[in-house]
Amino acid sequence: MRGVKKLANDMIASPYFSFGVTVLLFAVLYGTGVAMYKGFLRPQVFFNLFIDNAALIIVTVGITFTLIIVGIDLSVGAVLALSCMVLAWLLANTAVPVWAAVAVVLLMGIVIGAAQGYIITKFDLQPFIITLAGMFFCRGMTAVISRDTIQITNETFTAIASYRIPIGDLGFVSVGAVLALIVLAIAAVVLGFTKFGRAVFAIGGSESSAALMGLPVFRTKVIVYTISGFCSALGGVAYALIMLTGYNLHGLGMEMDAIASSVIGGTLLTGGVAFIPGALFGVLIQGVILTFISFQGTLSAWWTKIVVGALLCVFIVMQALITEQKARLSKKSSMGEPPEKAKPGLAG
Amino acid sequence: MEQPVLLEMRHIDKVFPGVRALSNVDFTLRAGEIHSLMGENGAGKSTLVKVLTGVYQRDGGTISLLGKRISPKTPKEAQEAGISTVYQEVNLCKNLTVAENIFIGREPRKHGFIDWATINKRAAELLDSLGVHIDVTKTLDHYSVAVQQMIAIARAIDIEAKILILDEPTSSLDEQETQQLFRIIRMLQKQGLGIIFISHFLEQIYELCDHITVLRNGELVGAYEVEKLPRLELIAKMVGKDLNAVKHMDDFAEKSVPQEEVFLEADHIGEVGQLADVALKLHKGEVVGFAGLLGSGRTETAEILFGAHQPTKGQLKVKGKPVQFGSPMGAMRERIAFCPEDRKTAGIIGDLSVRENIILAMQAKDGMFHHIPYSKQVEIADKYIDLLKIKVSDRDQLIKNLSGGNQQKAIIARWLATKPELLILDEPTRGIDVGTKTEIQKMAIELAKKQGMAVVFISSEMDEMTRTCSKLMVMRDRRKVAELTGDEVNSENVMRAIAGGASS
Ligand SMILES: Nc1ncnc2c1ncn2[C@@H]1O[C@H](COP(=O)(O)OP(=O)(O)OP(=O)(O)O)[C@@H](O)[C@H]1O
Ligand SMILES: [Mg+2]
């Protein structure tokens, strides 16, 4: 009896508990889909999750970096839209090759992110406000470039967009999906195995402690926002590969989807805790719900939002409970130790 | 043979809004020296350290390390220059593992990536050498403050350094851990490091250090060799009074005599896994000490008395009637106050003012919507600022800008302000300077005498317990093993009881 309880406690205290719940939820949703609709079983349905959500995955990775340091980046959707627009405009109105246009867009994302990060860190301002300003700025700039949709007709670009990368005989994925997976892998390695990544977590745990421990807090924070800017721009490229347009209202509200995905994937809004594979599953869960709705045929796509809203509530409450449980456990373990150590002190 | 000078700080000035924290302070540290910085709470010790390590930028003066001028702008630069520091406030990250807290910023790498296996192995070895045997792959928030303090120390001594700074490293350590630390410090001393050691425990200073620099109100009083500075003289220099005044500081008023009425009775209480068995009566006007080693169940008993835990056996009675607190709030309604041991991490709310921090518990007791008029708040805050000599530039100063010891005083004030009938003080004098220490002890006696308050006094310092308490409960292995009253209250009896010898 006690053994079971201890196991349960250990599980809840484990850093992967939240991730496990997310994966389980995804599996349950997917399983239900398979049980209800025959078509769900096709591997391509699974691959489509990555194809359709490539941009969201990339953006979620970026925003997760900012969430770890108890920051936020509300400009991601707007930067994504601006990136699509600049890309479309460059391809439509100039003769620059595709790689150069993409490079320009990515550089732009880096500059926007770095600028926001610098302002936030240097003047110790609220990231919420600064990136909100960044969001308005980028949306505005997008409209300034063009109020109308710009079609992307560049042959190279459309070829890349429709290029299918086969996965055995099972199906295929798009270039965007592969980009998303690469970004995920790099982010996971950077966060888990580099000095920079660990400094990000330390800052999330306690910024003042991180500074006192001699970590480069300023630089790290600026780079975090730069990464978010870069990911938004790259997400824009992935988005353009699907939409083949530049449009002022692209990615509207995407920052919220990204935050939701990240949180469902186990990121704590109190900072210092996140798990990149979790963020992926956060996106995939939203994707599955959308797939459901398209299979079902009559429900409105807004049901996705409703379900995601409900899930968010559930997950936030779960996180709070985990944190509380952990606090209780830690109290016990600290008290459990001293007697063994203390005994020899005076008695001996 | 004089060792070469490692560090020279000259004419250091540091001004904060409203306070001159340092003015014209000189400090010299030689290789192979253990040098103590002494002074009352708020004298400027931590500020001097932080100016040296780049946390604060100095407003004047020069710093030279091995003859070379340095001006660290961040702790990182100081660390790179060879200055390793354990700050007074715990400076670790709770979300990271123990091992990572020790190695972050200087992680060993393999093929460019962090080598977690090596980190975990070396962290475990390092902590083993300090006598701490814990799972280093668990996150820091699994461990007590004492363990966290050892981890911070482990990190600091493992960094390649010429200077090691320890700002009150022993304030949450027990005797054994302290000795372990001293052994390591002496070893580093032999390797030629210069060590700056700050503590309010005079015994530790005299045991460990060879030089003392005394600060008072941000000014340098002088630098001395330990042998040439007897304790009383040191205290006189710290508080700025002459020797005779200090001599009588320790003269104590009579202990309080308990009244007949029992305020709280614990009838063989216990909690599974935490506390075996405690039977205890707390009379009004009585100062009761809980003695015993760290982990003997002192704090656990106090926490049950305050409703933070529920007893799984036995019964609590307040004034003869059985009670069940359910939560600290329940205990507060019965006019019980608890000033926790763990004030370093819990307790202060940094972004509120000193006044707000003091009235916090009162406010909670009265209900959040009961308005305490501003003038009343000011009156209460001022009263305790005065009583406990809390060094503030103004009562509305943010509490995080107070010195460590003064923050603790504010927390004690918070609980005094609730005018309790039972006041539980868990290690109230840790990190508090010698002068105020005796003030707090006297205050405990006064409260019992004049207001008939029952006071529980928990401390690891034996002489302060025997001086203050009219009754001592001795605990071992999570149960009460002896109760000493009247003339029996002396350290010999306590030791015997702890060691397991027979006692009344
Ligand atoms: N960040 C800050 N802002 C404003 N005032 C400060 C700040 N830090 C310290 N002070 C003030 O500087 C003075 C010296 O503080 P310091 O922390 O150096 O004292 P200390 O000698 O370390 O005391 P303790 O023994 O209590 O740790 C105090 O009056 C304190 O209120
Ligand atoms: Mg200090």
Coordinates of C-alpha atoms in Angstrom, one line a residue, chain B residues 131-359:
Chain B
G131 CA 30.0 15.0 4.4
V132 CA 26.8 15.5 2.5
H133 CA 25.4 12.3 1.0
I134 CA 22.5 13.0 -1.2
D135 CA 21.1 12.2 -4.6
V136 CA 22.7 14.9 -6.8
T137 CA 20.4 14.3 -9.7
K138 CA 17.4 15.5 -7.8
T139 CA 16.3 19.2 -8.2
L140 CA 17.5 21.5 -5.4
D141 CA 14.0 22.1 -4.1
H142 CA 14.0 18.6 -2.6
Y143 CA 16.5 19.7 0.1
S144 CA 16.5 21.7 3.2
V145 CA 18.2 25.1 3.6
A146 CA 21.1 23.5 5.5
V147 CA 21.8 21.2 2.6
Q148 CA 21.4 24.0 0.1
Q149 CA 23.9 26.0 2.0
M150 CA 26.4 23.1 1.8
I151 CA 25.7 22.9 -1.9
A152 CA 26.5 26.6 -2.3
I153 CA 29.7 26.1 -0.4
A154 CA 30.6 23.1 -2.5
R155 CA 30.2 25.2 -5.6
A156 CA 32.3 28.0 -4.3
I157 CA 35.2 25.9 -3.1
D158 CA 35.3 23.9 -6.3
I159 CA 35.8 27.1 -8.4
E160 CA 39.5 27.7 -9.1
A161 CA 40.0 30.9 -7.1
K162 CA 42.6 33.0 -5.3
I163 CA 40.0 34.5 -2.9
L164 CA 37.1 32.7 -1.3
I165 CA 34.4 34.7 0.3
L166 CA 31.9 33.2 2.7
D167 CA 29.1 35.5 3.9
E168 CA 27.4 33.9 6.9
P169 CA 27.9 30.4 5.5
T170 CA 27.2 28.7 8.9
S171 CA 24.0 30.4 9.8
S172 CA 21.9 27.3 8.9
L173 CA 24.5 24.6 9.5
D174 CA 24.7 22.4 12.6
E175 CA 27.9 21.8 14.6
Q176 CA 29.1 18.9 12.6
E177 CA 28.6 20.5 9.2
T178 CA 30.3 23.6 10.5
Q179 CA 33.4 21.6 11.6
Q180 CA 33.4 19.8 8.2
L181 CA 33.4 23.2 6.5
F182 CA 36.2 24.5 8.8
R183 CA 38.4 21.6 7.9
I184 CA 38.0 22.4 4.2
I185 CA 38.6 26.1 4.8
R186 CA 41.8 25.3 6.6
M187 CA 42.9 23.1 3.8
L188 CA 42.3 25.9 1.3
Q189 CA 44.2 28.2 3.5
K190 CA 47.2 26.0 3.3
Q191 CA 47.0 26.1 -0.5
G192 CA 47.5 29.8 -0.2
L193 CA 43.9 31.1 -0.8
G194 CA 42.8 34.3 0.9
I195 CA 39.6 33.7 2.7
I196 CA 37.0 36.2 3.9
F197 CA 34.7 34.8 6.5
I198 CA 31.6 36.6 7.9
S199 CA 29.7 35.3 10.8
H200 CA 27.9 36.5 13.9
F201 CA 29.1 33.5 15.9
L202 CA 32.0 34.8 17.9
E203 CA 33.2 31.3 18.8
Q204 CA 33.6 30.5 15.2
I205 CA 35.5 33.6 14.5
Y206 CA 37.9 32.9 17.3
E207 CA 38.2 29.3 16.3
L208 CA 38.9 29.9 12.6
C209 CA 40.1 33.3 11.8
D210 CA 43.5 35.0 12.1
H211 CA 42.5 38.6 11.3
I212 CA 39.5 40.7 11.9
T213 CA 38.4 43.9 10.2
V214 CA 35.6 45.7 12.1
L215 CA 33.1 47.9 10.4
R216 CA 30.5 50.2 12.0
N217 CA 27.9 52.1 10.2
G218 CA 29.7 51.7 7.0
E219 CA 33.0 53.0 8.4
L220 CA 36.2 51.2 9.1
V221 CA 36.9 50.8 12.8
G222 CA 40.1 49.0 12.3
A223 CA 41.9 45.8 11.3
Y224 CA 43.3 43.5 14.0
E225 CA 45.0 40.3 14.6
V226 CA 42.7 37.9 16.4
E227 CA 45.2 37.2 19.3
K228 CA 45.4 40.8 20.1
L229 CA 41.7 41.4 20.2
P230 CA 39.8 39.9 23.2
R231 CA 36.1 39.2 22.7
L232 CA 34.8 42.0 24.8
E233 CA 37.0 44.5 23.0
L234 CA 35.8 43.3 19.7
I235 CA 32.2 43.7 20.8
A236 CA 32.9 47.2 22.1
K237 CA 34.4 48.1 18.7
M238 CA 31.5 46.7 16.8
V239 CA 28.8 48.5 18.8
G240 CA 30.9 51.6 19.4
K241 CA 30.7 51.7 23.1
D242 CA 33.4 51.6 25.7
L243 CA 34.5 48.4 27.3
N244 CA 32.6 48.9 30.6
A245 CA 29.3 49.4 28.9
V246 CA 29.8 46.1 27.0
K247 CA 30.8 44.2 30.0
H248 CA 27.3 44.5 31.5
M249 CA 25.5 43.8 28.3
D250 CA 25.3 40.1 29.2
D251 CA 24.0 40.7 32.7
F252 CA 20.6 39.2 32.7
A253 CA 17.5 40.0 34.5
E254 CA 15.9 37.2 36.5
K255 CA 14.3 34.5 34.5
S256 CA 10.6 34.6 34.3
V257 CA 8.5 32.6 36.8
P258 CA 5.7 30.6 35.2
Q259 CA 2.2 31.3 36.2
E260 CA -0.1 28.5 37.4
E261 CA -2.4 28.6 34.4
V262 CA -1.5 26.3 31.5
F263 CA -1.9 27.9 28.2
L264 CA -1.3 24.9 25.9
E265 CA -1.0 21.3 26.6
A266 CA 0.3 18.6 24.3
D267 CA -0.9 15.3 25.5
H268 CA 1.5 12.7 24.0
I269 CA 1.3 14.1 20.4
G270 CA 3.0 12.4 17.5
E271 CA 2.9 12.4 13.8
V272 CA 3.7 9.3 11.7
G273 CA 7.3 9.5 10.4
Q274 CA 7.9 13.0 11.9
L275 CA 7.5 12.9 15.6
A276 CA 7.3 9.9 18.0
D277 CA 6.0 11.3 21.3
V278 CA 5.9 14.6 23.0
A279 CA 4.0 15.4 26.2
L280 CA 4.3 19.0 27.3
K281 CA 2.6 21.8 29.2
L282 CA 3.2 25.4 28.4
H283 CA 2.3 27.7 31.3
K284 CA 1.6 31.3 30.9
G285 CA 4.6 33.5 31.6
E286 CA 7.0 30.7 30.9
V287 CA 9.9 30.6 28.5
V288 CA 10.3 27.0 27.4
G289 CA 13.3 25.9 25.4
F290 CA 13.3 23.0 23.0
A291 CA 16.8 21.5 23.1
G292 CA 18.3 18.8 21.0
L293 CA 20.3 18.3 17.8
L294 CA 19.2 19.3 14.4
G295 CA 16.6 16.8 13.3
S296 CA 15.7 15.7 16.8
G297 CA 12.1 16.8 16.3
R298 CA 12.3 20.3 17.7
T299 CA 11.0 22.0 14.6
E300 CA 8.4 19.3 14.0
T301 CA 7.0 19.8 17.5
A302 CA 6.8 23.5 16.9
E303 CA 5.1 23.0 13.6
I304 CA 2.4 20.9 15.1
L305 CA 1.9 23.4 17.9
F306 CA 1.4 26.0 15.1
G307 CA -1.0 23.9 13.1
A308 CA 1.4 23.5 10.1
H309 CA 1.1 19.7 10.6
Q310 CA -1.7 17.7 12.2
P311 CA -0.8 15.3 15.0
T312 CA -1.8 11.7 14.1
K313 CA -1.9 10.8 17.7
G314 CA -2.5 12.6 21.0
Q315 CA -4.4 15.7 21.7
L316 CA -3.7 19.4 21.9
K317 CA -5.5 21.5 24.4
V318 CA -5.6 25.3 24.7
K319 CA -6.5 26.5 28.1
G320 CA -7.8 23.1 29.0
K321 CA -10.1 22.6 26.0
P322 CA -9.3 20.2 23.2
V323 CA -8.5 21.9 19.9
Q324 CA -7.7 20.9 16.4
F325 CA -6.0 23.6 14.4
G326 CA -6.4 22.3 10.9
S327 CA -4.1 25.0 9.6
P328 CA -1.8 27.7 10.9
M329 CA -4.7 30.1 10.6
G330 CA -6.5 28.0 13.2
A331 CA -3.5 28.3 15.6
M332 CA -3.3 32.1 14.9
R333 CA -7.0 32.4 16.0
E334 CA -6.0 30.8 19.3
R335 CA -3.3 33.6 19.5
I336 CA -0.3 31.4 18.7
A337 CA 2.5 32.9 16.6
F338 CA 5.4 31.1 15.0
C339 CA 8.5 32.8 13.7
P340 CA 10.1 30.2 11.5
E341 CA 13.7 29.1 11.3
D342 CA 13.9 29.3 7.6
R343 CA 13.8 33.1 7.3
K344 CA 16.4 33.2 4.6
T345 CA 14.1 31.8 2.0
A346 CA 10.6 32.0 3.5
G347 CA 9.1 34.9 5.2
I348 CA 10.2 38.2 3.6
I349 CA 8.2 39.6 0.7
G350 CA 11.0 41.5 -0.9
D351 CA 8.9 44.0 -2.9
L352 CA 6.8 45.2 0.0
S353 CA 8.0 47.8 2.5
V354 CA 9.3 47.1 6.0
R355 CA 6.0 48.5 7.4
E356 CA 3.9 46.2 5.2
N357 CA 6.0 43.2 6.0
I358 CA 5.6 43.9 9.7
I359 CA 1.8 44.2 9.7

